Tab-separated table of C-alpha atoms in Angstrom:
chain	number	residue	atom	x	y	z
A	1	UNK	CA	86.212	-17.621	39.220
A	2	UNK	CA	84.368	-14.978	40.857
A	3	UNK	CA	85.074	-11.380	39.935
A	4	UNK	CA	86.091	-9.433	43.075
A	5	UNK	CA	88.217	-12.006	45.662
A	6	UNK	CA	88.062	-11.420	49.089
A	7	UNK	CA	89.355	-13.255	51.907
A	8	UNK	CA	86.112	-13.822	55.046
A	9	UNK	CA	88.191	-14.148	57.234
A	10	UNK	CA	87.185	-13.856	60.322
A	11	UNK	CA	90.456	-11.778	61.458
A	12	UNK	CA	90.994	-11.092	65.026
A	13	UNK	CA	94.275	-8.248	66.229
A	14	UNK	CA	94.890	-6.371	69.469
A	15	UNK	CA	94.315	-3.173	69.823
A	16	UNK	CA	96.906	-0.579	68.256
A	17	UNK	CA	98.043	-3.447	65.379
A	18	UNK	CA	98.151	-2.317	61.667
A	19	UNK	CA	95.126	-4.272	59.766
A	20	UNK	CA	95.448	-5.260	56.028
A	21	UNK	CA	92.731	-6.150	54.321
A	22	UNK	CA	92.927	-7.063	50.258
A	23	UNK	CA	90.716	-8.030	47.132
A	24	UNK	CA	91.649	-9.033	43.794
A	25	UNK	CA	90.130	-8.695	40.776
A	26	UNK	CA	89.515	-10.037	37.025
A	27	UNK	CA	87.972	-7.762	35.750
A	28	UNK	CA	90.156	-4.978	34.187
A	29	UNK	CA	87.895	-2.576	33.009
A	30	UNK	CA	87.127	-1.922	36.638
A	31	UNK	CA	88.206	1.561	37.230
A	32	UNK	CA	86.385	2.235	40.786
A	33	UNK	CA	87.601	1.176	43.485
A	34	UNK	CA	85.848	1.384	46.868
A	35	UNK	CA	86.166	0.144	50.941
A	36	UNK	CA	82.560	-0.286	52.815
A	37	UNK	CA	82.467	-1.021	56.205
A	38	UNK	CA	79.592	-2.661	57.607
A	39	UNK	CA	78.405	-3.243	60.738
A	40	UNK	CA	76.176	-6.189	62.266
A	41	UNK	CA	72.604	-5.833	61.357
A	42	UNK	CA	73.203	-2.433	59.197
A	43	UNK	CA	73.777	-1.372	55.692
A	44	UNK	CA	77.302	-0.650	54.202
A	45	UNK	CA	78.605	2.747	54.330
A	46	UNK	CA	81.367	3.874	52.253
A	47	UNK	CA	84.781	4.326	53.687
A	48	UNK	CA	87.030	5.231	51.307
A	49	UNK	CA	87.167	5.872	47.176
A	50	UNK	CA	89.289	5.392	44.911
A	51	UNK	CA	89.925	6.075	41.490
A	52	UNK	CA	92.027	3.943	39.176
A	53	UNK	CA	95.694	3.217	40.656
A	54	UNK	CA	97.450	4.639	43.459
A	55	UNK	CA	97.146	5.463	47.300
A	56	UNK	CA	94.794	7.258	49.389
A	57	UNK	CA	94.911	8.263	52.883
A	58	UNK	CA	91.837	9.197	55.508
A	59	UNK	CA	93.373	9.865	58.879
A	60	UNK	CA	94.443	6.046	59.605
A	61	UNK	CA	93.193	4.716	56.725
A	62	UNK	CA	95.053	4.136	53.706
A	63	UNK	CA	93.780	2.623	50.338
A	64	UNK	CA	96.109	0.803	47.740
A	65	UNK	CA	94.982	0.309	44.435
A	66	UNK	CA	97.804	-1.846	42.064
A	67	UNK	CA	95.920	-2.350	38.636
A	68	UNK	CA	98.892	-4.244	36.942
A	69	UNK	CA	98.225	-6.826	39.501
A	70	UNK	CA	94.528	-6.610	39.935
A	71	UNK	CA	94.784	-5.857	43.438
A	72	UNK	CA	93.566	-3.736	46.278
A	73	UNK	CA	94.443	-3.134	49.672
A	74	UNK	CA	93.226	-1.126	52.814
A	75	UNK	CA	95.670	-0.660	55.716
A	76	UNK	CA	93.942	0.798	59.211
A	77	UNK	CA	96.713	2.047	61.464
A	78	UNK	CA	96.698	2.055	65.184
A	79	UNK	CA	93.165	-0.069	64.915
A	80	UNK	CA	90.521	0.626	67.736
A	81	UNK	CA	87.887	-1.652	68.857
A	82	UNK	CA	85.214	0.456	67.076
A	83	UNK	CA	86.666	-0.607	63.950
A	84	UNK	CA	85.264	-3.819	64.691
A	85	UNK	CA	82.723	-4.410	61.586
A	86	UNK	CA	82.791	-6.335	58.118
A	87	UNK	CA	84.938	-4.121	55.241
A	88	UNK	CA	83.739	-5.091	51.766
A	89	UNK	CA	85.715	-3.805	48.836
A	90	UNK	CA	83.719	-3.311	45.618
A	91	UNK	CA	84.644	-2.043	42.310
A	92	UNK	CA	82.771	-0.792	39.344
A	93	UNK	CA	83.860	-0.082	35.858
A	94	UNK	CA	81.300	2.837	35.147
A	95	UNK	CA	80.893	5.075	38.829
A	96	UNK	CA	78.848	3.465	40.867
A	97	UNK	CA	76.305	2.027	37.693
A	98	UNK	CA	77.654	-1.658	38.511
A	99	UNK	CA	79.335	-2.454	41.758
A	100	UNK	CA	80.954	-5.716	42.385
A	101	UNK	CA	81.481	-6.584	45.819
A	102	UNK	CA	83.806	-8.766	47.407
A	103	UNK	CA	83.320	-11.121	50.174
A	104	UNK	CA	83.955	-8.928	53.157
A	105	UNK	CA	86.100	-9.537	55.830
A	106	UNK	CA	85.384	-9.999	58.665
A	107	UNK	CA	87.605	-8.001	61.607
A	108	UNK	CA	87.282	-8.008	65.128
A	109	UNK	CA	90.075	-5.572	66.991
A	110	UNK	CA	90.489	-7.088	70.595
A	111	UNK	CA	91.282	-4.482	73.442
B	1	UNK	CA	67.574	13.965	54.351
B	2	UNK	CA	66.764	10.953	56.536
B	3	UNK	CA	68.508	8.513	53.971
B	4	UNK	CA	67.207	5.314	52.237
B	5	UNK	CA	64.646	3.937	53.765
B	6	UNK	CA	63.867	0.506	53.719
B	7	UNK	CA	60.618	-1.484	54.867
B	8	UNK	CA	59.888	-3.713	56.169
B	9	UNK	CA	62.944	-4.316	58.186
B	10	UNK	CA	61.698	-7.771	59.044
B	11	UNK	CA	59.550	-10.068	57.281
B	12	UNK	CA	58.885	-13.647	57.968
B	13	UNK	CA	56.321	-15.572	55.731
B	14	UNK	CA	55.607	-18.764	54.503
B	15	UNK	CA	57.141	-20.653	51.375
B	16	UNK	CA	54.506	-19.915	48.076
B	17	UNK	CA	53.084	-16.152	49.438
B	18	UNK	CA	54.136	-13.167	47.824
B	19	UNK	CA	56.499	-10.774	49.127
B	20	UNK	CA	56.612	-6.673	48.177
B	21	UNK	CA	59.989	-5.357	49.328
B	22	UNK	CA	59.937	-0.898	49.858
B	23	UNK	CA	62.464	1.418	49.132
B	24	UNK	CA	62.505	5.249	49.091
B	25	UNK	CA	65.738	6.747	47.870
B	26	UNK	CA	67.695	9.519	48.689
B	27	UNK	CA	65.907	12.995	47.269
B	28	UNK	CA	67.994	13.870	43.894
B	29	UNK	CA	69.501	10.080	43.520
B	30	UNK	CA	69.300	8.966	39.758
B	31	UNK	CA	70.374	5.804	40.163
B	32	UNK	CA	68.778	3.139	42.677
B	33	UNK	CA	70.169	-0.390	43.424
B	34	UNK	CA	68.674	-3.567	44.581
B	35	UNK	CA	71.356	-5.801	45.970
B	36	UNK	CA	71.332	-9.307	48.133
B	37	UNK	CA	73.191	-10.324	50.909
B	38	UNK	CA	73.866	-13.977	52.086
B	39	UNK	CA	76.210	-15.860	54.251
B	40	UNK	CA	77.113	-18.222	51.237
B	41	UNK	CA	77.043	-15.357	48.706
B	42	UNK	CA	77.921	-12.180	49.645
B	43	UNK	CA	76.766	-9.245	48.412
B	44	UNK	CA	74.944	-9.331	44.693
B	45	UNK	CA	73.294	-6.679	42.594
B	46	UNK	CA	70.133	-7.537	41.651
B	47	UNK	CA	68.930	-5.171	39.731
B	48	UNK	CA	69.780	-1.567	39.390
B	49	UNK	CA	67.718	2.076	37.820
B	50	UNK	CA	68.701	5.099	36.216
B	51	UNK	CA	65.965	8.015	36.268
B	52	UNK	CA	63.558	5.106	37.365
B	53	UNK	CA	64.340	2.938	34.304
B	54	UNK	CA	65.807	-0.743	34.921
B	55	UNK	CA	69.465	-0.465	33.259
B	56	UNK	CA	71.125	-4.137	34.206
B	57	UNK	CA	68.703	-6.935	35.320
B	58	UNK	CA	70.622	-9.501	34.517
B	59	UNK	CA	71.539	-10.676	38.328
B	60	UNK	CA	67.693	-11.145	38.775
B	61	UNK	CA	67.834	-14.845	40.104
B	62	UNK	CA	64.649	-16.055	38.561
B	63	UNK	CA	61.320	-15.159	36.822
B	64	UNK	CA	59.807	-15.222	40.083
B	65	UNK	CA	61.314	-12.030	41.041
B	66	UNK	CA	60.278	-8.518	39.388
B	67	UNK	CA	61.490	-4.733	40.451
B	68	UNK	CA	59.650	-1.489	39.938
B	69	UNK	CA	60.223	2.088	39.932
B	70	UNK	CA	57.047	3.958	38.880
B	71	UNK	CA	58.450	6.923	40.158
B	72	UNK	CA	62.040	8.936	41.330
B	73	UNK	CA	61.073	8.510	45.109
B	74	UNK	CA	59.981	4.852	44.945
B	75	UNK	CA	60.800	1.088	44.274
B	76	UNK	CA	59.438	-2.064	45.094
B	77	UNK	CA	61.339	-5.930	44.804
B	78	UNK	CA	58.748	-8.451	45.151
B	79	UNK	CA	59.358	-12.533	45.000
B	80	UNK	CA	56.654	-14.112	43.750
B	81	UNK	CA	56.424	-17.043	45.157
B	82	UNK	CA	58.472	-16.704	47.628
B	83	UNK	CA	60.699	-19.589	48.555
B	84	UNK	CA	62.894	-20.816	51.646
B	85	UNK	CA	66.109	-20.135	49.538
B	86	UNK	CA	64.968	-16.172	49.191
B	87	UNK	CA	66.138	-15.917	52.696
B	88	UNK	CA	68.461	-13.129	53.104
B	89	UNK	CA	69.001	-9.620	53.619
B	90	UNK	CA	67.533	-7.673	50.581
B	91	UNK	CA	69.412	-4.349	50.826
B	92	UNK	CA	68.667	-0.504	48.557
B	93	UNK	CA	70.768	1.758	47.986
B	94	UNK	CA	71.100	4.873	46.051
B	95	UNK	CA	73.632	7.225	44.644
B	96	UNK	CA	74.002	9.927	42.449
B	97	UNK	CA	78.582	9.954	43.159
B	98	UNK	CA	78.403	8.188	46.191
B	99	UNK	CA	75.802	4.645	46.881
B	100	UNK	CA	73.959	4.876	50.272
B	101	UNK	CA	72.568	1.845	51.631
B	102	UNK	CA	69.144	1.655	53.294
B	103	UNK	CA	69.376	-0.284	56.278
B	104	UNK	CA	68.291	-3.505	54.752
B	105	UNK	CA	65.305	-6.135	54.717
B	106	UNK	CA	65.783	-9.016	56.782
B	107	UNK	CA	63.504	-11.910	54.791
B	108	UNK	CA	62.793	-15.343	56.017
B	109	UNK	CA	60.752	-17.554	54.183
B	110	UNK	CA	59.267	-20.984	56.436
């Protein structure tokens, strides 16, 4: 079993829908908890940050963190086209030292 | 600060040469990452520094890879020999909170 879980997708919405995206983990001395986006033929950039549970919220993006369940989520309200890209979640148990990314998921939002 | 800078960002060579993989770091970064990405596999660290000493090699796929930081500004990957299953993306990145990615290394070995 690999440590971070993420679903490739590919995932295709309209325009305006609410996107979910989610990882789960094994690990549970993972207390980092981060979304990347990355776009086609570039390196990840960091989207949003997280640190153990709870939510976080960046204009229409929210991040879920539920470390009972080993799970993560990130919601993108009222999606746009530009959010078209690959979002990775990755997770480290010391800040940044050891990463462990997911998958990625890959979302294409349709106008 | 222009970033991480990668180079090349393409490199195409044949199956048994050597390959020398660049990175510069963000100015002030302590801690520099080697990571590769492939359809099949996703993301993986490599390798990863801390004030230019290796700290976790243990994602290092085989002998024939090796990874350098002689100094805080610098850092080199190199495959030696290279083979057709090294084909990826060979990303850097660098943080001191926050990791920034160069733009990545686009490797094909024939």
């Amino acid at each position: 079993q690999k440590e971070v879980e993420q679903d490739p997708g590919p995932l295709s919405v309209p325009e305006g829908a609410i996107v979910s995206l989610n990882c789960t983990y094994s690990n549970s001395a993972f207390q980092y908890f981060m979304w990347y986006r990355q776009y086609s033929r570039k390196g990840p950039e960091l989207l949003m940050y997280t640190y153990s549970s709870g939510n976080k919220e960046d204009g229409r993006f929210t991040a879920q963190v539920d470390k009972s369940s080993k799970y993560i989520s990130l919601f993108i309200r009222d999606s746009q086209p530009s959010d078209s890209a690959t979002y990775l979640c990755a997770m480290s148990a010391i800040n940044n030292n050891d990463m462990r990314f997911g998958a990625g998921t890959r979302l294409t939002v349709k106008p | 600060d222009a970033g991480v800078i990668q180079s090349p960002r393409h490199e195409v060579t044949e199956m048994g040469q050597e390959v020398t993989l660049r990175c510069k770091p963000i100015s002030g970064h302590d801690y520099l990452f080697w990571y590769r990405q492939t359809m099949m596999r996703g993301l993986e660290l490599l390798i990863y520094f801390n004030n230019n000493v290796p700290i976790d090699d243990s994602g290092m796929p085989e002998d024939r890879f090796s990874a350098k930081m002689p100094n805080a500004s610098f850092s080199t990957l190199k495959i030696q020999p290279s083979e057709p299953r090294d084909s990826a993306v060979y990303f850097c990145a660098s943080s001191g909170f926050e990791a920034f990615f160069g733009q990545g290394t686009r490797l094909t070995v024939v």
